[in-house]
């Protein structure tokens, strides 16, 4: 208890000492009050509120200290900040309260998370832990409920729990002792005693070959009559139009036989093609929507070059997105509630041929929807805030996102293939861009740092196009 109090006081002091003034600070995305944020954790609807916890280092913009930061909201729009839900005060979590999930049971909120321990010999220990709360704010730690089973390295973490057929299930991201990424399934009748059911997916289990050396942050759920496994594999090699970031996040669609614990699934598909998207987590809300939020960031070599670091913070979460299955793909759609942020609507229908057109934006915070009725030609290009460009090459069916790198300022790209460009839905914050293409079938999520104070969008068409342009300025969350 003493250590817990000390850590909390240190965090309170840190919050008092810092005054964040930064033109790059995101305005309608969750971001830490100071320090570093990574994975969303414990997404849940509990006692009338949405809760979003997140991996938080309040002390510096590095992955050293990790506790669970906490926000809640009645409407996914107005957020209230709470004291950290979990701080690493106990022996079984002394080097970090790592990622995990939340569920409601008997009116109580249960958090499952990984206690990370670094040993003096430079090794690592991992414990899957439980903490329980009645008010959703203060948590009572119950300690480890799962210890590392044989056959796995201590890269065994990020428990995601759900209920099905009167039983509790948990998936854990893991690495086998033969260094294959995998997901392991556990079950329980009471949330405290857990049995290992065995591996659910991975090399030699559901896949014929090696597919990454570690799978982080699994999530497993039933959606539109299929079982879907989300996972963030590390160690995939870049291929043309695929796996262009250091680490990936994506999904397998399949069918899970609960009795046999077999998961027969199709190929891995990436959830996002932008520069900054990792460790997504989903939850079901009261209306039955499955909502996804991800870390809008990447722990790559550019992480420490984020311009916001000199102002004491780094990273944010994505906007909440409703997900659904359509024609074998997972679609992502910004949640309806975000419409409440809209102001100053503008709309016009435009026909242009081999032309460039400027669309001034009223503010830095924007939602844009471009509905393409007709496009015949070579290229459709959208430039935003001077240094982000989305280019659709119609002949090759290639979609490219271009931005300036944070460190050198040189142009870098991410690409994927699509058949046709039908519509483009964009959410532009001060330093982030989320682009939903063709009703959310393809998504690009990226951070950027602008080098102009002007707010504008320039569309250039090589060929001929008729489209409707809709634009709203957005309110900030605060
Ligand atoms: C993913 C991750 C998780 C881990 C957490 C630690 O970004 O590495 O596997 O629990 O971050 O912050």
Coordinates of N, CA and C in Angstrom, one line a residue, residues 116-312:
X116 N 4.7 -7.2 -15.3 CA 6.0 -7.4 -15.9 C 7.1 -7.2 -14.9
X117 N 8.0 -8.2 -14.8 CA 9.1 -8.2 -13.8 C 10.4 -8.4 -14.5
X118 N 11.3 -7.5 -14.3 CA 12.7 -7.7 -14.8 C 13.6 -8.3 -13.7
X119 N 14.3 -9.3 -14.0 CA 15.1 -9.9 -13.0 C 16.5 -9.3 -13.0
X120 N 17.2 -9.5 -11.9 CA 18.6 -9.0 -11.8 C 19.5 -9.5 -12.8
X121 N 19.3 -10.7 -13.3 CA 20.1 -11.3 -14.3 C 19.8 -10.8 -15.7
X122 N 18.9 -9.9 -15.8 CA 18.6 -9.3 -17.1 C 17.4 -10.1 -17.8
X123 N 16.8 -11.0 -17.1 CA 15.7 -11.8 -17.6 C 14.4 -11.1 -17.4
X124 N 13.3 -11.9 -17.6 CA 12.0 -11.3 -17.5 C 11.0 -12.4 -16.9
X125 N 10.1 -11.9 -16.1 CA 9.0 -12.8 -15.6 C 7.7 -12.1 -15.9
X126 N 6.7 -13.0 -16.1 CA 5.4 -12.4 -16.5 C 4.3 -13.1 -15.7
X127 N 3.3 -12.3 -15.2 CA 2.2 -12.8 -14.4 C 1.0 -12.2 -14.9
X128 N -0.1 -13.0 -15.2 CA -1.4 -12.4 -15.6 C -2.1 -12.2 -14.3
X129 N -2.5 -10.9 -14.1 CA -3.0 -10.5 -12.8 C -4.5 -10.0 -12.9
X130 N -5.1 -9.9 -11.7 CA -6.5 -9.5 -11.6 C -6.6 -8.3 -10.6
X131 N -7.5 -7.4 -11.0 CA -7.8 -6.3 -10.0 C -9.3 -6.0 -10.2
X132 N -10.0 -5.8 -9.1 CA -11.4 -5.7 -9.1 C -11.9 -4.3 -8.5
X133 N -13.0 -3.8 -9.0 CA -13.5 -2.5 -8.5 C -15.0 -2.5 -8.5
X134 N -15.5 -1.7 -7.5 CA -17.0 -1.6 -7.4 C -17.4 -0.3 -8.1
X135 N -16.5 0.7 -8.0 CA -16.9 2.0 -8.6 C -16.3 2.3 -9.9
X136 N -15.5 1.4 -10.4 CA -14.8 1.6 -11.7 C -13.7 2.6 -11.7
X137 N -13.3 3.1 -10.5 CA -12.2 4.1 -10.3 C -11.1 3.5 -9.5
X138 N -11.5 2.9 -8.3 CA -10.5 2.4 -7.4 C -10.5 0.9 -7.5
X139 N -9.3 0.3 -7.6 CA -9.1 -1.1 -7.9 C -8.4 -1.8 -6.7
X140 N -8.9 -3.0 -6.5 CA -8.4 -3.8 -5.4 C -7.6 -5.0 -6.1
X141 N -6.3 -5.0 -5.9 CA -5.5 -6.0 -6.6 C -5.6 -7.4 -6.0
X142 N -5.8 -8.4 -6.8 CA -5.9 -9.8 -6.3 C -4.6 -10.5 -6.6
X143 N -3.7 -10.0 -7.4 CA -2.4 -10.6 -7.7 C -2.5 -11.6 -8.9
X144 N -1.5 -12.4 -9.1 CA -1.4 -13.2 -10.3 C -2.5 -14.3 -10.3
X145 N -3.1 -14.5 -11.4 CA -4.1 -15.7 -11.5 C -3.5 -16.7 -12.5
X146 N -2.5 -16.3 -13.3 CA -1.9 -17.3 -14.3 C -0.4 -17.1 -14.2
X147 N 0.3 -18.2 -14.1 CA 1.8 -18.2 -14.2 C 2.2 -18.7 -15.5
X148 N 3.4 -18.4 -15.9 CA 3.9 -18.8 -17.2 C 3.9 -20.3 -17.4
X149 N 3.2 -20.8 -18.4 CA 3.2 -22.3 -18.6 C 4.4 -22.8 -19.3
X150 N 4.7 -24.0 -19.3 CA 5.8 -24.6 -20.0 C 5.6 -24.4 -21.5
X151 N 6.7 -24.3 -22.2 CA 6.6 -24.2 -23.7 C 6.6 -22.8 -24.2
X152 N 6.6 -21.8 -23.3 CA 6.5 -20.4 -23.8 C 7.6 -19.6 -23.1
X153 N 8.1 -18.6 -23.8 CA 9.1 -17.7 -23.2 C 8.3 -16.7 -22.3
X154 N 9.0 -15.8 -21.5 CA 8.3 -14.8 -20.7 C 7.7 -13.7 -21.6
X155 N 7.8 -13.8 -22.9 CA 7.0 -12.9 -23.8 C 5.6 -13.5 -23.9
X156 N 4.9 -13.4 -22.8 CA 3.6 -14.0 -22.6 C 2.7 -12.9 -21.9
X157 N 1.8 -12.3 -22.7 CA 1.2 -11.1 -22.0 C -0.1 -10.7 -22.8
X158 N -0.7 -9.6 -22.2 CA -1.9 -8.9 -22.8 C -3.2 -9.8 -22.8
X159 N -3.6 -10.2 -21.6 CA -4.8 -11.0 -21.5 C -6.1 -10.3 -22.0
X160 N -6.9 -10.9 -22.8 CA -8.2 -10.4 -23.2 C -9.3 -11.4 -22.8
X161 N -10.2 -11.0 -22.0 CA -11.2 -11.9 -21.4 C -12.6 -11.6 -22.0
X162 N -13.4 -12.7 -22.2 CA -14.8 -12.5 -22.6 C -15.6 -13.7 -22.0
X163 N -16.9 -13.6 -22.1 CA -17.8 -14.6 -21.6 C -18.5 -15.3 -22.8
X164 N -18.6 -16.6 -22.8 CA -19.3 -17.3 -23.8 C -19.9 -18.6 -23.3
X165 N -21.1 -18.9 -23.6 CA -21.7 -20.2 -23.1 C -21.4 -20.4 -21.6
X166 N -21.7 -19.4 -20.8 CA -21.6 -19.6 -19.3 C -20.2 -19.9 -18.8
X167 N -19.2 -19.6 -19.7 CA -17.8 -19.8 -19.3 C -17.0 -18.5 -19.6
X168 N -15.9 -18.3 -18.9 CA -15.0 -17.2 -19.2 C -13.9 -17.7 -20.0
X169 N -13.5 -16.9 -21.0 CA -12.3 -17.3 -21.8 C -11.3 -16.2 -21.8
X170 N -10.1 -16.5 -22.0 CA -9.0 -15.5 -22.1 C -8.0 -15.9 -23.2
X171 N -7.7 -14.9 -24.0 CA -6.5 -15.2 -24.9 C -5.3 -14.4 -24.5
X172 N -4.2 -15.0 -24.7 CA -2.9 -14.3 -24.3 C -2.0 -14.3 -25.4
X173 N -1.3 -13.2 -25.7 CA -0.3 -13.1 -26.7 C 1.0 -13.8 -26.2
X174 N 1.6 -14.6 -27.1 CA 2.8 -15.4 -26.6 C 3.8 -15.6 -27.7
X175 N 4.9 -16.1 -27.1 CA 6.1 -16.6 -28.0 C 6.4 -18.0 -27.5
X176 N 6.5 -19.0 -28.4 CA 6.8 -20.3 -28.0 C 8.3 -20.4 -27.7
X177 N 8.8 -21.4 -27.1 CA 10.2 -21.6 -26.8 C 11.0 -21.8 -28.1
X178 N 10.2 -22.2 -29.2 CA 10.9 -22.2 -30.5 C 10.8 -20.9 -31.3
X179 N 10.4 -19.8 -30.5 CA 10.4 -18.4 -31.0 C 9.4 -18.2 -32.1
X180 N 8.2 -18.8 -32.0 CA 7.1 -18.5 -32.9 C 6.0 -17.7 -32.1
X181 N 5.5 -16.7 -32.8 CA 4.4 -15.9 -32.3 C 3.1 -16.8 -32.2
X182 N 2.4 -16.7 -31.1 CA 1.2 -17.5 -31.0 C 0.2 -16.9 -30.0
X183 N -1.0 -17.4 -30.0 CA -2.1 -17.0 -29.1 C -2.5 -18.2 -28.3
X184 N -2.6 -18.1 -27.0 CA -2.9 -19.2 -26.1 C -4.3 -18.9 -25.4
X185 N -5.1 -20.0 -25.3 CA -6.4 -19.9 -24.8 C -6.5 -20.5 -23.4
X186 N -7.2 -19.8 -22.5 CA -7.5 -20.2 -21.1 C -9.0 -20.2 -20.9
X187 N -9.5 -20.9 -19.9 CA -10.9 -20.8 -19.6 C -11.1 -20.8 -18.0
X188 N -12.2 -20.3 -17.6 CA -12.4 -20.3 -16.1 C -13.9 -20.3 -15.8
X189 N -14.3 -20.8 -14.6 CA -15.7 -20.7 -14.2 C -15.9 -19.5 -13.3
X190 N -14.9 -19.0 -12.7 CA -15.1 -18.0 -11.6 C -14.2 -16.8 -11.8
X191 N -13.4 -16.7 -12.8 CA -12.5 -15.6 -13.1 C -11.2 -15.6 -12.3
X192 N -11.2 -16.5 -11.3 CA -9.9 -16.5 -10.5 C -9.1 -17.7 -10.7
X193 N -9.7 -18.8 -11.1 CA -9.0 -20.1 -11.4 C -9.1 -20.3 -12.9
X194 N -7.9 -20.4 -13.5 CA -7.9 -20.5 -15.0 C -7.2 -21.8 -15.4
X195 N -7.8 -22.5 -16.4 CA -7.2 -23.7 -17.0 C -6.7 -23.3 -18.4
X196 N -5.5 -23.9 -18.7 CA -5.0 -23.7 -20.0 C -5.7 -24.6 -21.0
X197 N -6.3 -24.1 -22.1 CA -7.0 -25.0 -23.1 C -6.0 -25.3 -24.2
X198 N -4.9 -24.5 -24.3 CA -3.9 -24.8 -25.3 C -3.8 -23.6 -26.3
X199 N -2.9 -23.8 -27.2 CA -2.7 -22.7 -28.2 C -3.9 -22.6 -29.2
X200 N -4.2 -21.4 -29.6 CA -5.4 -21.2 -30.4 C -5.0 -21.0 -31.9
X201 N -3.9 -20.3 -32.0 CA -3.4 -20.0 -33.4 C -1.9 -19.7 -33.4
X202 N -1.3 -19.9 -34.6 CA 0.1 -19.7 -34.7 C 0.7 -20.8 -35.6
X203 N 2.0 -20.7 -35.7 CA 2.8 -21.6 -36.6 C 2.6 -23.0 -36.0
X204 N 2.2 -24.0 -36.9 CA 2.1 -25.4 -36.5 C 0.8 -25.6 -35.8
X205 N 0.0 -24.6 -35.5 CA -1.3 -24.8 -34.9 C -2.4 -24.5 -35.9
X206 N -2.4 -23.3 -36.4 CA -3.4 -22.9 -37.4 C -2.8 -22.4 -38.6
X207 N -1.5 -22.3 -38.6 CA -0.7 -21.7 -39.8 C 0.4 -22.7 -40.2
X208 N 0.7 -22.8 -41.5 CA 1.6 -23.8 -41.9 C 3.1 -23.4 -41.7
X209 N 3.3 -22.1 -41.6 CA 4.7 -21.6 -41.5 C 4.8 -20.5 -40.4
X210 N 6.1 -20.2 -40.2 CA 6.5 -19.1 -39.3 C 5.8 -17.8 -39.7
X211 N 5.2 -17.1 -38.7 CA 4.5 -15.8 -39.0 C 4.8 -14.9 -37.9
X212 N 6.0 -14.4 -37.7 CA 6.4 -13.5 -36.7 C 6.9 -14.2 -35.4
X213 N 7.7 -13.5 -34.7 CA 8.4 -14.1 -33.5 C 7.6 -13.9 -32.2
X214 N 6.6 -13.0 -32.3 CA 5.8 -12.7 -31.1 C 4.5 -12.1 -31.5
X215 N 3.4 -12.6 -30.9 CA 2.1 -12.0 -31.2 C 1.7 -11.2 -30.0
X216 N 1.5 -9.9 -30.1 CA 1.0 -9.1 -29.0 C -0.5 -8.8 -29.1
X217 N -1.0 -8.4 -27.9 CA -2.4 -7.9 -27.8 C -3.4 -8.6 -28.6
X218 N -3.7 -9.9 -28.3 CA -4.8 -10.6 -29.1 C -6.1 -10.1 -28.6
X219 N -7.1 -10.3 -29.5 CA -8.5 -10.0 -29.2 C -9.3 -11.1 -30.0
X220 N -10.3 -11.7 -29.4 CA -11.0 -12.7 -30.1 C -12.5 -12.5 -29.8
X221 N -13.3 -12.5 -30.9 CA -14.7 -12.2 -30.7 C -15.5 -12.7 -31.9
X222 N -16.8 -12.8 -31.7 CA -17.8 -13.3 -32.6 C -18.5 -12.1 -33.3
X223 N -18.4 -12.0 -34.6 CA -19.0 -10.8 -35.2 C -19.6 -11.2 -36.6
X224 N -20.8 -10.9 -36.8 CA -21.5 -11.2 -38.1 C -21.3 -12.7 -38.5
X225 N -21.5 -13.6 -37.5 CA -21.5 -15.0 -37.7 C -20.1 -15.6 -37.9
X226 N -19.1 -14.9 -37.6 CA -17.7 -15.4 -37.8 C -16.9 -15.2 -36.5
X227 N -15.9 -16.0 -36.3 CA -15.0 -15.7 -35.2 C -13.8 -15.0 -35.7
X228 N -13.4 -13.9 -35.0 CA -12.3 -13.1 -35.5 C -11.2 -12.9 -34.5
X229 N -10.0 -13.2 -34.9 CA -8.9 -13.0 -34.0 C -8.1 -11.8 -34.5
X230 N -8.0 -10.8 -33.6 CA -7.1 -9.6 -33.9 C -5.8 -9.9 -33.2
X231 N -4.8 -9.5 -33.9 CA -3.5 -9.8 -33.2 C -2.4 -8.8 -33.8
X232 N -1.4 -8.5 -33.0 CA -0.3 -7.6 -33.5 C 1.0 -8.4 -33.5
X233 N 1.2 -9.0 -34.7 CA 2.5 -9.8 -34.8 C 3.7 -9.0 -35.0
X234 N 4.8 -9.4 -34.4 CA 6.1 -8.7 -34.6 C 7.0 -9.6 -35.4
X235 N 7.7 -9.1 -36.3 CA 8.7 -9.9 -37.0 C 8.2 -10.3 -38.4
X236 N 7.2 -9.7 -39.0 CA 6.8 -10.0 -40.4 C 7.7 -9.2 -41.3
X237 N 8.1 -9.8 -42.4 CA 9.0 -9.1 -43.3 C 8.1 -8.3 -44.3
X238 N 8.7 -7.1 -44.6 CA 7.9 -6.2 -45.6 C 7.8 -6.9 -46.9
X239 N 6.6 -6.9 -47.5 CA 6.4 -7.4 -48.8 C 5.8 -6.2 -49.6
X240 N 5.7 -6.3 -51.0 CA 5.1 -5.2 -51.7 C 3.7 -5.0 -51.2
X241 N 3.4 -3.7 -50.8 CA 2.1 -3.3 -50.4 C 1.6 -3.9 -49.1
X242 N 2.6 -4.5 -48.4 CA 2.2 -5.2 -47.1 C 3.2 -5.0 -46.0
X243 N 2.8 -5.0 -44.8 CA 3.7 -5.0 -43.6 C 4.8 -4.0 -43.7
X244 N 4.4 -2.7 -44.0 CA 5.4 -1.7 -44.2 C 5.9 -1.1 -43.0
X245 N 5.2 -1.2 -41.9 CA 5.6 -0.7 -40.6 C 6.6 -1.7 -39.9
X246 N 7.1 -1.2 -38.8 CA 8.0 -2.1 -38.0 C 7.2 -3.3 -37.5
X247 N 6.0 -3.0 -36.9 CA 5.1 -4.1 -36.4 C 3.8 -3.9 -37.0
X248 N 3.0 -5.0 -37.1 CA 1.7 -4.9 -37.8 C 0.6 -5.2 -36.8
X249 N -0.7 -4.9 -37.3 CA -1.9 -5.3 -36.6 C -2.9 -5.7 -37.6
X250 N -3.5 -6.9 -37.4 CA -4.5 -7.3 -38.3 C -5.4 -8.4 -37.8
X251 N -6.0 -9.1 -38.7 CA -7.0 -10.1 -38.2 C -7.1 -11.3 -39.1
X252 N -7.5 -12.4 -38.4 CA -7.9 -13.7 -39.1 C -9.4 -13.9 -38.9
X253 N -10.0 -14.2 -40.0 CA -11.5 -14.6 -39.9 C -11.6 -16.1 -40.0
X254 N -12.4 -16.7 -39.1 CA -12.5 -18.2 -39.2 C -13.6 -18.7 -38.4
X255 N -13.5 -20.0 -38.1 CA -14.5 -20.6 -37.2 C -13.8 -21.4 -36.1
X256 N -14.3 -21.1 -34.9 CA -13.7 -21.7 -33.7 C -14.5 -22.8 -33.2
X257 N -14.0 -24.0 -33.0 CA -14.7 -25.1 -32.4 C -14.3 -25.1 -30.9
X258 N -15.3 -24.7 -30.1 CA -15.0 -24.5 -28.7 C -14.7 -25.8 -28.0
X259 N -15.4 -26.9 -28.4 CA -15.1 -28.2 -27.8 C -13.7 -28.7 -28.1
X260 N -13.3 -28.5 -29.3 CA -12.0 -29.1 -29.7 C -10.9 -28.1 -29.6
X261 N -11.3 -26.8 -29.3 CA -10.4 -25.7 -29.4 C -9.5 -25.7 -30.7
X262 N -10.2 -25.7 -31.8 CA -9.5 -25.5 -33.1 C -10.1 -24.2 -33.7
X263 N -9.2 -23.5 -34.3 CA -9.6 -22.2 -35.0 C -9.1 -22.4 -36.4
X264 N -10.0 -22.6 -37.3 CA -9.7 -22.7 -38.7 C -9.9 -21.4 -39.4
X265 N -8.9 -20.8 -39.9 CA -9.1 -19.4 -40.4 C -8.4 -19.2 -41.7
X266 N -8.8 -18.0 -42.3 CA -8.2 -17.6 -43.6 C -6.9 -16.8 -43.3
X267 N -6.5 -16.0 -44.3 CA -5.2 -15.3 -44.3 C -5.3 -14.1 -43.4
X268 N -4.1 -13.7 -43.0 CA -4.0 -12.5 -42.2 C -4.2 -11.2 -43.0
X269 N -5.1 -10.3 -42.6 CA -5.3 -9.0 -43.3 C -4.9 -7.9 -42.3
X270 N -4.2 -6.9 -42.9 CA -3.9 -5.8 -42.0 C -5.1 -4.9 -41.8
X271 N -5.2 -4.3 -40.6 CA -6.3 -3.5 -40.3 C -6.1 -2.1 -40.8
X272 N -4.9 -1.7 -41.0 CA -4.6 -0.3 -41.3 C -3.4 -0.2 -42.1
X273 N -3.3 0.8 -43.0 CA -2.1 0.9 -43.9 C -1.3 2.1 -43.7
X274 N -1.7 2.9 -42.6 CA -0.9 4.1 -42.4 C 0.4 3.8 -41.6
X275 N 1.0 4.9 -41.1 CA 2.3 4.8 -40.4 C 2.1 4.5 -38.9
X276 N 0.9 4.9 -38.4 CA 0.8 4.8 -36.9 C -0.5 4.1 -36.5
X277 N -0.4 2.8 -36.3 CA -1.5 2.1 -35.8 C -1.0 0.8 -35.2
X278 N -1.4 0.5 -34.0 CA -0.9 -0.7 -33.3 C -1.8 -1.1 -32.1
X279 N -1.7 -2.4 -31.8 CA -2.3 -2.9 -30.5 C -3.8 -2.5 -30.4
X280 N -4.6 -2.7 -31.4 CA -6.0 -2.3 -31.3 C -6.7 -3.2 -30.3
X281 N -7.8 -2.7 -29.7 CA -8.6 -3.6 -28.8 C -10.1 -3.2 -29.1
X282 N -10.9 -4.2 -28.9 CA -12.4 -4.0 -29.2 C -13.2 -4.3 -27.9
X283 N -14.4 -3.8 -27.9 CA -15.4 -4.2 -26.9 C -16.8 -4.0 -27.5
X284 N -17.7 -4.7 -26.8 CA -19.1 -4.6 -27.3 C -19.8 -3.6 -26.4
X285 N -20.5 -2.6 -26.9 CA -21.3 -1.7 -26.0 C -22.7 -2.2 -25.9
X286 N -23.5 -1.5 -25.1 CA -24.8 -1.9 -24.8 C -25.8 -2.1 -26.0
X287 N -25.5 -1.3 -27.1 CA -26.3 -1.5 -28.2 C -25.8 -2.6 -29.1
X288 N -24.8 -3.3 -28.7 CA -24.3 -4.5 -29.5 C -23.3 -4.1 -30.6
X289 N -22.9 -2.8 -30.5 CA -21.8 -2.4 -31.5 C -20.5 -2.9 -31.0
X290 N -19.6 -3.4 -32.0 CA -18.3 -3.7 -31.6 C -17.4 -2.5 -32.0
X291 N -16.8 -1.9 -31.0 CA -16.0 -0.7 -31.1 C -14.5 -1.0 -31.0
X292 N -13.8 -0.4 -31.9 CA -12.3 -0.6 -31.9 C -11.6 0.7 -31.6
X293 N -10.6 0.6 -30.7 CA -9.7 1.8 -30.5 C -8.3 1.2 -30.6
X294 N -7.4 2.0 -31.2 CA -6.0 1.5 -31.3 C -5.0 2.6 -30.8
X295 N -3.9 2.2 -30.6 CA -2.8 3.1 -30.3 C -2.4 3.8 -31.7
X296 N -2.5 5.1 -31.7 CA -2.2 5.8 -33.0 C -0.7 6.1 -32.9
X297 N 0.1 5.1 -32.9 CA 1.5 5.3 -32.8 C 2.3 4.0 -33.2
X298 N 3.6 4.1 -33.1 CA 4.4 3.0 -33.5 C 5.7 3.1 -32.7
X299 N 6.2 2.0 -32.1 CA 7.4 2.0 -31.3 C 8.6 1.8 -32.2
X300 N 8.7 2.6 -33.3 CA 9.8 2.4 -34.2 C 11.0 3.4 -34.0
X301 N 11.9 3.4 -35.0 CA 13.1 4.2 -34.8 C 12.8 5.7 -34.9
X302 N 11.6 6.1 -35.4 CA 11.2 7.5 -35.4 C 10.5 8.0 -34.2
X303 N 10.2 7.0 -33.3 CA 9.4 7.4 -32.1 C 9.9 8.6 -31.3
X304 N 11.2 8.5 -31.1 CA 11.8 9.6 -30.3 C 12.0 10.9 -31.1
X305 N 11.6 10.9 -32.4 CA 11.7 12.2 -33.2 C 10.4 12.9 -33.2
X306 N 9.4 12.4 -32.6 CA 8.1 13.1 -32.6 C 8.3 14.5 -32.1
X307 N 7.8 15.5 -32.8 CA 8.1 16.9 -32.4 C 7.5 17.3 -31.1
X308 N 6.4 16.5 -30.7 CA 5.8 16.8 -29.4 C 6.6 16.5 -28.2
X309 N 7.7 15.7 -28.4 CA 8.5 15.3 -27.3 C 9.1 16.5 -26.5
X310 N 9.5 17.5 -27.3 CA 10.0 18.7 -26.6 C 9.0 19.4 -25.7
X311 N 7.7 19.1 -25.9 CA 6.7 19.6 -25.1 C 6.2 18.6 -24.0
X312 N 6.9 17.5 -24.0 CA 6.7 16.5 -22.8 C 5.6 15.5 -23.0

